[in-house]
mmCIF file of C-alpha atoms in Angstrom:
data_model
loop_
_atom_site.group_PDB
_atom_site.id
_atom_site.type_symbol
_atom_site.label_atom_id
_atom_site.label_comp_id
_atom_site.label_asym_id
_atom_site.label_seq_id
_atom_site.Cartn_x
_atom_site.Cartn_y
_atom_site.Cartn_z
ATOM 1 C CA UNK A 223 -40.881 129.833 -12.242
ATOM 2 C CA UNK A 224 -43.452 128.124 -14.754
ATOM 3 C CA UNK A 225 -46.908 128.780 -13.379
ATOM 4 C CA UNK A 226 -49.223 125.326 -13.663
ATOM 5 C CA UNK A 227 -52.648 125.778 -14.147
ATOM 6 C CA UNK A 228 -54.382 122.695 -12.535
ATOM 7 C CA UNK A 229 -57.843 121.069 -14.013
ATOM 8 C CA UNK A 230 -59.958 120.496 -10.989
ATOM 9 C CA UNK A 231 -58.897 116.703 -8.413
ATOM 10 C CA UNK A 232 -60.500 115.066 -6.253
ATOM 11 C CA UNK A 233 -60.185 116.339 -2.445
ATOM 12 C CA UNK A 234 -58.206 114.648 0.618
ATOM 13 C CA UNK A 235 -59.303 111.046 0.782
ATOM 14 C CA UNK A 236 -58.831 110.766 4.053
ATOM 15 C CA UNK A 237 -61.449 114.179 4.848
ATOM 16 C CA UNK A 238 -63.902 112.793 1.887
ATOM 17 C CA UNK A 239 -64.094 109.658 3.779
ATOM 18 C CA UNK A 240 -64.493 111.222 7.287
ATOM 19 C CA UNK A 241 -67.707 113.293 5.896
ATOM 20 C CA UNK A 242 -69.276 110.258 3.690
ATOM 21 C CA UNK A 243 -69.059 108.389 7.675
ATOM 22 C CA UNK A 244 -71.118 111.279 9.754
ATOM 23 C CA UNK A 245 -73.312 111.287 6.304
ATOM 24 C CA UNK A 246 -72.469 114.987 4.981
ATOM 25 C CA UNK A 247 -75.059 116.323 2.224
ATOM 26 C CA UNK A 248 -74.010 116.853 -1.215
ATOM 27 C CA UNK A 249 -71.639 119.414 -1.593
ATOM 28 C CA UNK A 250 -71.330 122.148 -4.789
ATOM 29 C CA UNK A 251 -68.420 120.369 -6.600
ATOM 30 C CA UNK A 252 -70.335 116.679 -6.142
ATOM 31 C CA UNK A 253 -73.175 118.370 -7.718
ATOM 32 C CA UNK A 254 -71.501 119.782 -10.269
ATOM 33 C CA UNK A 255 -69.724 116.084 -10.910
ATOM 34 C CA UNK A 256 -72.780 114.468 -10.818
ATOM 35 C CA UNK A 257 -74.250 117.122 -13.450
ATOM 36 C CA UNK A 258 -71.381 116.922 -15.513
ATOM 37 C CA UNK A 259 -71.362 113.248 -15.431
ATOM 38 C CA UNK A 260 -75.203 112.926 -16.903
ATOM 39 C CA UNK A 261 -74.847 115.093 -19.388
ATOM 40 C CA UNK A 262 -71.930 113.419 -20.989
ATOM 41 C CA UNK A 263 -73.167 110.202 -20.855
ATOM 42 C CA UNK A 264 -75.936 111.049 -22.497
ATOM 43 C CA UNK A 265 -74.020 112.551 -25.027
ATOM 44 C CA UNK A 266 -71.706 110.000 -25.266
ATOM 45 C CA UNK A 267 -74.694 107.244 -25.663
ATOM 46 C CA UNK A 268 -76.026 109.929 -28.621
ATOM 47 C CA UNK A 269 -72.280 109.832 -30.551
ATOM 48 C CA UNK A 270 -72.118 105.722 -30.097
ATOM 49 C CA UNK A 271 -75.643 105.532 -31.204
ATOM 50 C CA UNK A 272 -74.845 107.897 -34.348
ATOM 51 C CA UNK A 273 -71.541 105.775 -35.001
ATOM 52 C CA UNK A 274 -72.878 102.027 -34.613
ATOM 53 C CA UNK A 275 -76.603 102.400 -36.053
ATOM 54 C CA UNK A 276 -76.783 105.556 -38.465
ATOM 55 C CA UNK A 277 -73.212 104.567 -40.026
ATOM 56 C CA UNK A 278 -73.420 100.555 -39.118
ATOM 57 C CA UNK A 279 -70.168 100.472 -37.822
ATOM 58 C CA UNK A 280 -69.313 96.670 -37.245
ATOM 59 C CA UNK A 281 -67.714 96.561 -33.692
ATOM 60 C CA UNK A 282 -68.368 98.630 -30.569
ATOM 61 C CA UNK A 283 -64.761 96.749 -29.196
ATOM 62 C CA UNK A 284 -62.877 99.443 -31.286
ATOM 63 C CA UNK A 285 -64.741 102.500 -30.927
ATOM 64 C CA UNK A 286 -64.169 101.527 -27.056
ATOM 65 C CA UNK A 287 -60.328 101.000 -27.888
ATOM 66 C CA UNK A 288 -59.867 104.039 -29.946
ATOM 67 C CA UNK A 289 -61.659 106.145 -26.617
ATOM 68 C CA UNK A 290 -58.855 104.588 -24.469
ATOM 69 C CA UNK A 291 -56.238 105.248 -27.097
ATOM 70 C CA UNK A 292 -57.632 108.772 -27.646
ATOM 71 C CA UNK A 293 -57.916 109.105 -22.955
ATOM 72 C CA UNK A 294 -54.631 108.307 -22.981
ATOM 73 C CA UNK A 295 -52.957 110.322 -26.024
ATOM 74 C CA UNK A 296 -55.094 113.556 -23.906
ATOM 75 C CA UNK A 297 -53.735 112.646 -20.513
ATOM 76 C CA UNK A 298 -50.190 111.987 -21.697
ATOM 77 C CA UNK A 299 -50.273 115.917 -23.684
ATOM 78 C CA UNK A 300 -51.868 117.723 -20.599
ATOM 79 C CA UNK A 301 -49.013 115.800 -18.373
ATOM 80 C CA UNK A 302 -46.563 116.870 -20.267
ATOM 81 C CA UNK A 303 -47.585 120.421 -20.659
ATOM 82 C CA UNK A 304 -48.603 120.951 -17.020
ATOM 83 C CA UNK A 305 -52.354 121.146 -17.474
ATOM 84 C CA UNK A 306 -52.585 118.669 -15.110
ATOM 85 C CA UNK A 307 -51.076 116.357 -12.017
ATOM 86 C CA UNK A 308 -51.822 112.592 -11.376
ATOM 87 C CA UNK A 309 -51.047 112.545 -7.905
ATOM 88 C CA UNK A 310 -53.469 114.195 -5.132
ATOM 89 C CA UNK A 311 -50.216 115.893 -2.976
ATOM 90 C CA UNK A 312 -48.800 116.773 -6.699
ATOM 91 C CA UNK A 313 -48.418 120.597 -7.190
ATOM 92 C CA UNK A 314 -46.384 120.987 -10.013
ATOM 93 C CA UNK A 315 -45.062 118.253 -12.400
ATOM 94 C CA UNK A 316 -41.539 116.994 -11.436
ATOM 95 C CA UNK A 317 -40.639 115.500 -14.710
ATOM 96 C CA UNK A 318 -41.627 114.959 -18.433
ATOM 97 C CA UNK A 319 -40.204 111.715 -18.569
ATOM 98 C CA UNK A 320 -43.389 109.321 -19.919
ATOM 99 C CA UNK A 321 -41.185 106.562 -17.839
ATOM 100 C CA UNK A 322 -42.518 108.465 -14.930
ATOM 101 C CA UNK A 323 -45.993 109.501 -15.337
ATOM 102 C CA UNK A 324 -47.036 106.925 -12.811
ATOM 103 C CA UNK A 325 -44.531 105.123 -10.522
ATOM 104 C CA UNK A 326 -44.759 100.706 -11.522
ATOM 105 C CA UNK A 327 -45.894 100.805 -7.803
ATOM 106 C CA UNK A 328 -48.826 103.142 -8.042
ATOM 107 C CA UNK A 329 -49.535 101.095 -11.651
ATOM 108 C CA UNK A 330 -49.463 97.399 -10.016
ATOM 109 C CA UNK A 331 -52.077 98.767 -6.783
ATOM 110 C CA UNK A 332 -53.981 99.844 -9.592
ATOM 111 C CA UNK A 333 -54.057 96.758 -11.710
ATOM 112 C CA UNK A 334 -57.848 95.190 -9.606
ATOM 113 C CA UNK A 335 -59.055 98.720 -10.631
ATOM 114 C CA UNK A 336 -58.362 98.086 -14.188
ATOM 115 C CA UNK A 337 -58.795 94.551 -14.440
ATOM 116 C CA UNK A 338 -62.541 95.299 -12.889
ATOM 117 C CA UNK A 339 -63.071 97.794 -15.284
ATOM 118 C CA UNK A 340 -62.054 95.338 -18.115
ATOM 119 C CA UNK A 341 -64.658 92.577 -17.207
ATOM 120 C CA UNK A 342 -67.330 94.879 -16.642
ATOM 121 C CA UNK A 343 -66.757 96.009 -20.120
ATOM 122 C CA UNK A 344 -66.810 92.643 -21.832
ATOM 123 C CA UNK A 345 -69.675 91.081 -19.804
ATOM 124 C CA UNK A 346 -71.905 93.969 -19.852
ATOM 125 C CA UNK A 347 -71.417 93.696 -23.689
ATOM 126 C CA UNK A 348 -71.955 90.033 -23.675
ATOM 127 C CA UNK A 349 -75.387 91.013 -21.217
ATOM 128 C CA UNK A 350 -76.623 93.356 -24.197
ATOM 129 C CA UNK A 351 -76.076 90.460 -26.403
ATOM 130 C CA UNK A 352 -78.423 87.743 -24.485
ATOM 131 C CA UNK A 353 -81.356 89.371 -23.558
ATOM 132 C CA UNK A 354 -84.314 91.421 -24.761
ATOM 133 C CA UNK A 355 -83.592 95.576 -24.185
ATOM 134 C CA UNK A 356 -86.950 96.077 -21.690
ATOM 135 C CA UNK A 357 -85.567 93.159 -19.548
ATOM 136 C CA UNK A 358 -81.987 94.517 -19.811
ATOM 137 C CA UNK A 359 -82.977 98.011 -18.757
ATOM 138 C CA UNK A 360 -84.569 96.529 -15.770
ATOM 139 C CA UNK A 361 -81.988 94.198 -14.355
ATOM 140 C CA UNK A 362 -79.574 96.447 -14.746
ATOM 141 C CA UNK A 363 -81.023 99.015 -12.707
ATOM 142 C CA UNK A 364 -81.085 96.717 -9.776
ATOM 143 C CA UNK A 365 -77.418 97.818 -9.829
ATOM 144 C CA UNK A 366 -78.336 100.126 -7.242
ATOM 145 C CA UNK A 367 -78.842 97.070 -4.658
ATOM 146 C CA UNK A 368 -75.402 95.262 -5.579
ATOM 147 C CA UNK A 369 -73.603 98.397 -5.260
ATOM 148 C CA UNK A 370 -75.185 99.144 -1.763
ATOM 149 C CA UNK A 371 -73.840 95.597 -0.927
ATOM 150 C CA UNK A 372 -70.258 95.983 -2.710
ATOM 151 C CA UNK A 373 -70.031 99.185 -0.890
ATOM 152 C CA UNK A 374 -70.407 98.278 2.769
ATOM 153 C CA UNK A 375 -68.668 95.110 2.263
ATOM 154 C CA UNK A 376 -65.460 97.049 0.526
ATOM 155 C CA UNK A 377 -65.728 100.162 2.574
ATOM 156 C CA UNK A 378 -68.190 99.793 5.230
ATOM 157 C CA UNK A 379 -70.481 102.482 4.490
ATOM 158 C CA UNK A 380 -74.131 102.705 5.591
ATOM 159 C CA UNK A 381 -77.079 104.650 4.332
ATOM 160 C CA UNK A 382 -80.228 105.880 6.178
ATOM 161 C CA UNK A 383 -83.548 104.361 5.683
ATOM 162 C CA UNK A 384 -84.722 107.236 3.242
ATOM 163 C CA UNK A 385 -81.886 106.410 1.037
ATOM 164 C CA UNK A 386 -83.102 102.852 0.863
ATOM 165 C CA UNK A 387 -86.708 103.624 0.469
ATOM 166 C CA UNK A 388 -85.335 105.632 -2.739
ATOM 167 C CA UNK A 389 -83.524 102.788 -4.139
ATOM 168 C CA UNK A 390 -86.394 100.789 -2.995
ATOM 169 C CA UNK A 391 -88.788 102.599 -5.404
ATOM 170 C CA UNK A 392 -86.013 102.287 -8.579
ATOM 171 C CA UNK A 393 -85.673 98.821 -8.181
ATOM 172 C CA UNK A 394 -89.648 98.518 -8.547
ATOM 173 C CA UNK A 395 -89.997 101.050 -11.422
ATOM 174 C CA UNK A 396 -87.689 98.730 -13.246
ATOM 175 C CA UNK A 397 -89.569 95.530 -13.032
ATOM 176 C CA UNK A 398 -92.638 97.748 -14.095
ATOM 177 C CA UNK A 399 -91.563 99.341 -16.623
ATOM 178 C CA UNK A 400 -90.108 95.598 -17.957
ATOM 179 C CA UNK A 401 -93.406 93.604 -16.877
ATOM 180 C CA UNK A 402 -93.998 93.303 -20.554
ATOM 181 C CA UNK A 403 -91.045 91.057 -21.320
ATOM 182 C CA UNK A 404 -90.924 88.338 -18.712
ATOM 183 C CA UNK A 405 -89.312 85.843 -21.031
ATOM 184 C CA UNK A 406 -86.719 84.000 -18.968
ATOM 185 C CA UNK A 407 -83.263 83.095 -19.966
ATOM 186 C CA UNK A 408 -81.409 81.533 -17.522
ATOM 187 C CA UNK A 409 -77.974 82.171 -19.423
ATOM 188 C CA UNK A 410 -78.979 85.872 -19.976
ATOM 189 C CA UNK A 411 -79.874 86.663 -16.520
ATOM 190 C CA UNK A 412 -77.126 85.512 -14.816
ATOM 191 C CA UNK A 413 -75.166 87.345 -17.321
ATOM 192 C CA UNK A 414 -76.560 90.800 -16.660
ATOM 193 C CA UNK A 415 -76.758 90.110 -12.775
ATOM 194 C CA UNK A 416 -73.008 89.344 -13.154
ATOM 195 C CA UNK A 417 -72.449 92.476 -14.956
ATOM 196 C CA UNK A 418 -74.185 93.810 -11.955
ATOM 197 C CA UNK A 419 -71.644 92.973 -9.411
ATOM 198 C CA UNK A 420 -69.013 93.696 -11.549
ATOM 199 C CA UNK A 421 -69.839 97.158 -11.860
ATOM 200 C CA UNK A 422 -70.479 97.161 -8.195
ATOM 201 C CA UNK A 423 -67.398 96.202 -7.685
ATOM 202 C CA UNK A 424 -65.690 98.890 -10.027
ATOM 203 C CA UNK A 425 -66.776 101.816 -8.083
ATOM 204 C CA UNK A 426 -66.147 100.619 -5.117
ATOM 205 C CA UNK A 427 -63.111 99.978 -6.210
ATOM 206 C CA UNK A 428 -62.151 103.156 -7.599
ATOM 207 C CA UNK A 429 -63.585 104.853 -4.033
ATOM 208 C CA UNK A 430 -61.383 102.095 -2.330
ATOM 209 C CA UNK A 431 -58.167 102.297 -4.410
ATOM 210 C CA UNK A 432 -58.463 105.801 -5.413
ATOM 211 C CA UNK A 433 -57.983 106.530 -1.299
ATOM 212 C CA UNK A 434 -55.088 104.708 -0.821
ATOM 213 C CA UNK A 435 -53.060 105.023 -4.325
ATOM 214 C CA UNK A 436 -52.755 108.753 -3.390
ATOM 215 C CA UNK A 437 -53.401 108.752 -7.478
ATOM 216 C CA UNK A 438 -56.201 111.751 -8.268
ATOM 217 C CA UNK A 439 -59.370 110.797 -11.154
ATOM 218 C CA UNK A 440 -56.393 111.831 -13.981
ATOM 219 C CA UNK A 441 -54.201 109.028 -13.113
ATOM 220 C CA UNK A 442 -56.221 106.686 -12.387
ATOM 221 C CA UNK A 443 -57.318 107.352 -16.047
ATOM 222 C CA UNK A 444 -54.165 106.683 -17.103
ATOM 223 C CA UNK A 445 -53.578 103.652 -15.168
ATOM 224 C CA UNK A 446 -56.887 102.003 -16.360
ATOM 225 C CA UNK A 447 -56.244 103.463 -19.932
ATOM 226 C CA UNK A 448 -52.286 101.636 -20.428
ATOM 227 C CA UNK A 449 -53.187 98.520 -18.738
ATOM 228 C CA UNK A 450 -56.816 98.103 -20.374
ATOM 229 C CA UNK A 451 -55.576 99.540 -23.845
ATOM 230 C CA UNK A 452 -53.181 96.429 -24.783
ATOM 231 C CA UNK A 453 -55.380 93.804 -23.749
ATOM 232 C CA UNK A 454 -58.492 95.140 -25.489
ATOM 233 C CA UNK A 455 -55.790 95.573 -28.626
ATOM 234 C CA UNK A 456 -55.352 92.154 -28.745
ATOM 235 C CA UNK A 457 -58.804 90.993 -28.049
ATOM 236 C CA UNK A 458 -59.900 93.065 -31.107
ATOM 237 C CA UNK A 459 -56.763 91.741 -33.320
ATOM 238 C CA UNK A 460 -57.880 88.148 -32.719
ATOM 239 C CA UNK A 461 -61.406 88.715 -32.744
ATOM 240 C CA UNK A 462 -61.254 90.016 -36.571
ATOM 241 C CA UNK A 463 -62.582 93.252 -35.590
ATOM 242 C CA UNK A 464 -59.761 95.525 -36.496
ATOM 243 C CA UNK A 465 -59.467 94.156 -40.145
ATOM 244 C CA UNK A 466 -63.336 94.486 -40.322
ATOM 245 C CA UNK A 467 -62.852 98.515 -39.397
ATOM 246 C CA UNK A 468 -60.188 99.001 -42.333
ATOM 247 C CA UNK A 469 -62.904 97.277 -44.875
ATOM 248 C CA UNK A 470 -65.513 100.006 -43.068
ATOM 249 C CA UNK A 471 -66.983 101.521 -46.636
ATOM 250 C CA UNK A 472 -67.504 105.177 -44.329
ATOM 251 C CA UNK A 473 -63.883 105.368 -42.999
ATOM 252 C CA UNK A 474 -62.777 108.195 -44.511
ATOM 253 C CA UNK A 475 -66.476 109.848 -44.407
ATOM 254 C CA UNK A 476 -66.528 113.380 -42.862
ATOM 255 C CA UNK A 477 -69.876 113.119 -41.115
ATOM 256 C CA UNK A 478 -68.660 109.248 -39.122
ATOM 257 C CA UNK A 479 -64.992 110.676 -38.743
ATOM 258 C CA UNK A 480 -66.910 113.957 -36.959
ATOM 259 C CA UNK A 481 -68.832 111.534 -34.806
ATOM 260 C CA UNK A 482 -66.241 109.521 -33.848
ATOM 261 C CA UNK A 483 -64.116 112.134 -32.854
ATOM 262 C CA UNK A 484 -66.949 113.394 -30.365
ATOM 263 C CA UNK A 485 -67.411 110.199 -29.400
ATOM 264 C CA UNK A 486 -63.818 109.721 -28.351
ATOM 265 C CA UNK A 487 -63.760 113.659 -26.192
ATOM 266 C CA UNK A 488 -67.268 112.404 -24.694
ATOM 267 C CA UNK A 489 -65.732 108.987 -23.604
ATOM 268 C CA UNK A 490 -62.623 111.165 -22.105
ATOM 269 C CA UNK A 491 -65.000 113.331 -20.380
ATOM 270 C CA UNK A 492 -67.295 110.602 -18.906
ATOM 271 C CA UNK A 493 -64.408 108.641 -17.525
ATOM 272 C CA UNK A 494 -62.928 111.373 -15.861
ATOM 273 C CA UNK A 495 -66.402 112.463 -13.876
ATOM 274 C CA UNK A 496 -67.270 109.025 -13.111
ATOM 275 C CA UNK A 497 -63.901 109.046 -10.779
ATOM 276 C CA UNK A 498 -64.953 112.379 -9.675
ATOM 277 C CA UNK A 499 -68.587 111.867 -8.658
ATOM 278 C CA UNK A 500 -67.660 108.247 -7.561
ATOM 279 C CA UNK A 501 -64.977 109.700 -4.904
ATOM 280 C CA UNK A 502 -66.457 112.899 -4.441
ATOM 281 C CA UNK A 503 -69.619 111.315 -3.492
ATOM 282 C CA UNK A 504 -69.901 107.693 -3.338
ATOM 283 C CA UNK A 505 -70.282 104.178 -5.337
ATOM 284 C CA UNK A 506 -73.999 104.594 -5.136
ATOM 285 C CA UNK A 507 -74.736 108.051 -6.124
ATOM 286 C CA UNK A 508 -72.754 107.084 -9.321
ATOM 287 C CA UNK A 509 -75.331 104.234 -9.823
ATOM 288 C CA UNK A 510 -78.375 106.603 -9.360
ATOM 289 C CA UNK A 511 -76.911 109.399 -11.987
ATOM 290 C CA UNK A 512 -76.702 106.364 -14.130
ATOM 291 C CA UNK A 513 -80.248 105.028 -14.216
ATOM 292 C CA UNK A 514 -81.402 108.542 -14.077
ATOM 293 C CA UNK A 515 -79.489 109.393 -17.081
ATOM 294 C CA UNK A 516 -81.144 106.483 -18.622
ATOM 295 C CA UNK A 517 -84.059 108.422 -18.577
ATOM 296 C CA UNK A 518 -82.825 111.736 -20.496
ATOM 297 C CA UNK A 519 -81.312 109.030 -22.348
ATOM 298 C CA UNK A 520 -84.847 107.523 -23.690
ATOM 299 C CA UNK A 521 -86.337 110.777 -23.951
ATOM 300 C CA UNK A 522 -83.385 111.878 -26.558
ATOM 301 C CA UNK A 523 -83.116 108.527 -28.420
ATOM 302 C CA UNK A 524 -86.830 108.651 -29.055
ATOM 303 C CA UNK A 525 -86.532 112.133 -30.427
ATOM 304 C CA UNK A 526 -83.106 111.945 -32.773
ATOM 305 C CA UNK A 527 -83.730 108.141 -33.455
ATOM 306 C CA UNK A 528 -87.275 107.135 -33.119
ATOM 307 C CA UNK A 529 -88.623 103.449 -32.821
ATOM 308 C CA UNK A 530 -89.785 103.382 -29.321
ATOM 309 C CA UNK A 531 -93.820 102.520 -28.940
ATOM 310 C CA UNK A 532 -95.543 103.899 -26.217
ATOM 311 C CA UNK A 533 -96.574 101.586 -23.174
ATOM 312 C CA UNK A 534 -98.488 102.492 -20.099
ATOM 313 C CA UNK A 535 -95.945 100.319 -18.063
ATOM 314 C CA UNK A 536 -93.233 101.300 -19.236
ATOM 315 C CA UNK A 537 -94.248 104.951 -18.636
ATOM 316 C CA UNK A 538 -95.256 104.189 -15.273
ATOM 317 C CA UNK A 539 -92.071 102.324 -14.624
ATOM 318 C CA UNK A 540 -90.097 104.921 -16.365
ATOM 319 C CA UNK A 541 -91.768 107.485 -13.520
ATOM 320 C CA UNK A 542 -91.133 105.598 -10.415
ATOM 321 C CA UNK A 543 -87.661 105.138 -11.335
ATOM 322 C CA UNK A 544 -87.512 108.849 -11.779
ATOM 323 C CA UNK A 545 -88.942 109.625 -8.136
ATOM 324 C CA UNK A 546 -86.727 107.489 -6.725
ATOM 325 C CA UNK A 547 -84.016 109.454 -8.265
ATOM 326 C CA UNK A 548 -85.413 112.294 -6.876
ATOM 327 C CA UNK A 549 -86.043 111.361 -3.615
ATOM 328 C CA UNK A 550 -82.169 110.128 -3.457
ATOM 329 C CA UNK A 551 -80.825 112.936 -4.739
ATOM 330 C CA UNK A 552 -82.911 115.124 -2.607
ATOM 331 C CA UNK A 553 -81.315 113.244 0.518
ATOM 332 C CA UNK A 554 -78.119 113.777 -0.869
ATOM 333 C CA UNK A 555 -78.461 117.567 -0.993
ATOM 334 C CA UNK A 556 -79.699 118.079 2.638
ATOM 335 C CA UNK A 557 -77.642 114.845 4.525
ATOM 336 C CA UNK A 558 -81.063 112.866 5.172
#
């Protein structure tokens, strides 16, 4: 008998969601998820920052479409070879047959998941696009609020007052730390405060869908990955983009094809523990690891890529939204 040797899944739903209600602390493996999820995003903003500004690549739309084609040519080998299962009951693979990686049933529940996941994409690029970087930073840490919302409303979870003095504090770091741009767009705002909700609504969704598709964070990779893939294929086709990356001068350049590559195993990687800290923990702790990856993020970009003046708000800003990370994480880890 072929022995299987699993890549770590997200636990029972049905247990997960009976601790998250009597507000269980952190346990080892969300840690680690959360960990894992910081330091590859940070990575992965390193690689994309490497690949769009150092090399002037012309279109973030198809490094994002070559890290789904790239998810989904890794899932699809590890299927096949047993590395891994898609389904949470799923103990060893039944069948190689691609035609039955994922059932159409499991694939069509799915389809909100990756239809969310597509329009947060595209608007949060349009939000970048709009507004000034300070004033970005700080509306779109008041994620944390939205997703507190999108959370109770989707799956009627509640958090203690500690946990909402914590996001309390972020929210106000942001606004300090982006005092120094109140220029107001009307158009841009509402953009990034409707990228907001929509990323709201994509972990919740993934919390809410992952439960009852009985798929684990692998295949609902795969499900987002083939039904996201073609659509973002086209966009890029009619959008120019793809014949503007064949008349790329640094194509066949070492150094941007290195880069790339790590951009593409970072992109795999920080998919795969955003399902895992999302359903191992919850739609908001996601949200927190993000702004406070932000920071690490700052810190490294001013190292590596310069440019950033210094400014007493924003440091102050900066450091609130820190402590506020902190203090959540810190009720988190002992159930406060």
């Amino acid at each position: 008998m072929k022995t299987e040797t699993v890549l770590p899944v997200v636990a029972d739903p049905l247990k997960r969601e009976e601790s998250h209600q009597k507000g269980s602390s952190m346990t080892k493996k969300g840690a680690y998820a959360a960990i894992s999820y910081m330091a590859s995003a940070v990575l992965l903003v390193m690689f994309n920052k490497a690949a769009l500004s150092s090399y002037s690549f012309p279109s973030s739309n198809v490094i994002t479409l070559f890290q789904m084609l790239c998810s989904c040519s890794l899932l699809y080998a590890m299927k096949c070879w047993n590395i891994i299962s898609f389904n949470t009951d799923e103990q060893h693979s039944i069948s190689n047959n691609p035609t039955t990686l994922v059932p159409f049933d499991k694939l069509v529940h799915t389809l909100p998941l990756a239809l969310s996941y597509l329009l947060y994409m595209l608007v949060t690029m349009e939000s970048v696009r709009t507004i000034s970087v300070p004033m970005y930073t700080t509306l779109r840490r008041t994620t944390v609020a939205f997703t507190m919302i999108v959370e109770y409303l989707l799956t009627g979870k509640k958090h203690s007052l500690p946990v909402i003095g914590s996001i309390g504090i972020i929210i106000l770091g942001a606004f300090i730390a982006g005092a120094r741009d109140l220029s107001f767009d009307a158009y841009g705002y509402a953009v990034v405060f409707i990228a907001n909700i929509c990323t709201a609504i994509y972990l919740a969704s993934i919390v809410r869908i992952g439960k009852s598709s009985g798929l684990n964070s692998f295949g609902l990779m795969w499900c987002n990955g083939i039904i996201c893939g073609p659509i973002l294929l086209f966009w890029t086709s009619i959008r120019g983009d793809l014949q503007g990356m064949l008349n790329f001068p640094y194509l066949s350049i070492p150094g941007f094809q290195v880069v790339m590559l790590f951009s593409c195993i970072m992109a795999f990687l920080i998919n795969y523990y955003v399902f895992l800290n999302t359903t191992l923990n919850s739609a908001l702790t996601q949200t927190i690891c993000g702004n406070l990856k932000d920071l690490f993020t700052i810190g490294l970009g001013w190292v590596l890529f310069g440019g950033l003046p210094f400014d007493l708000l924003n440091v102050i800003g900066q450091s609130l939204g820190f402590l506020g990370s902190c203090m959540y994480a810190y009720c988190k880890l002992y159930g406060k």
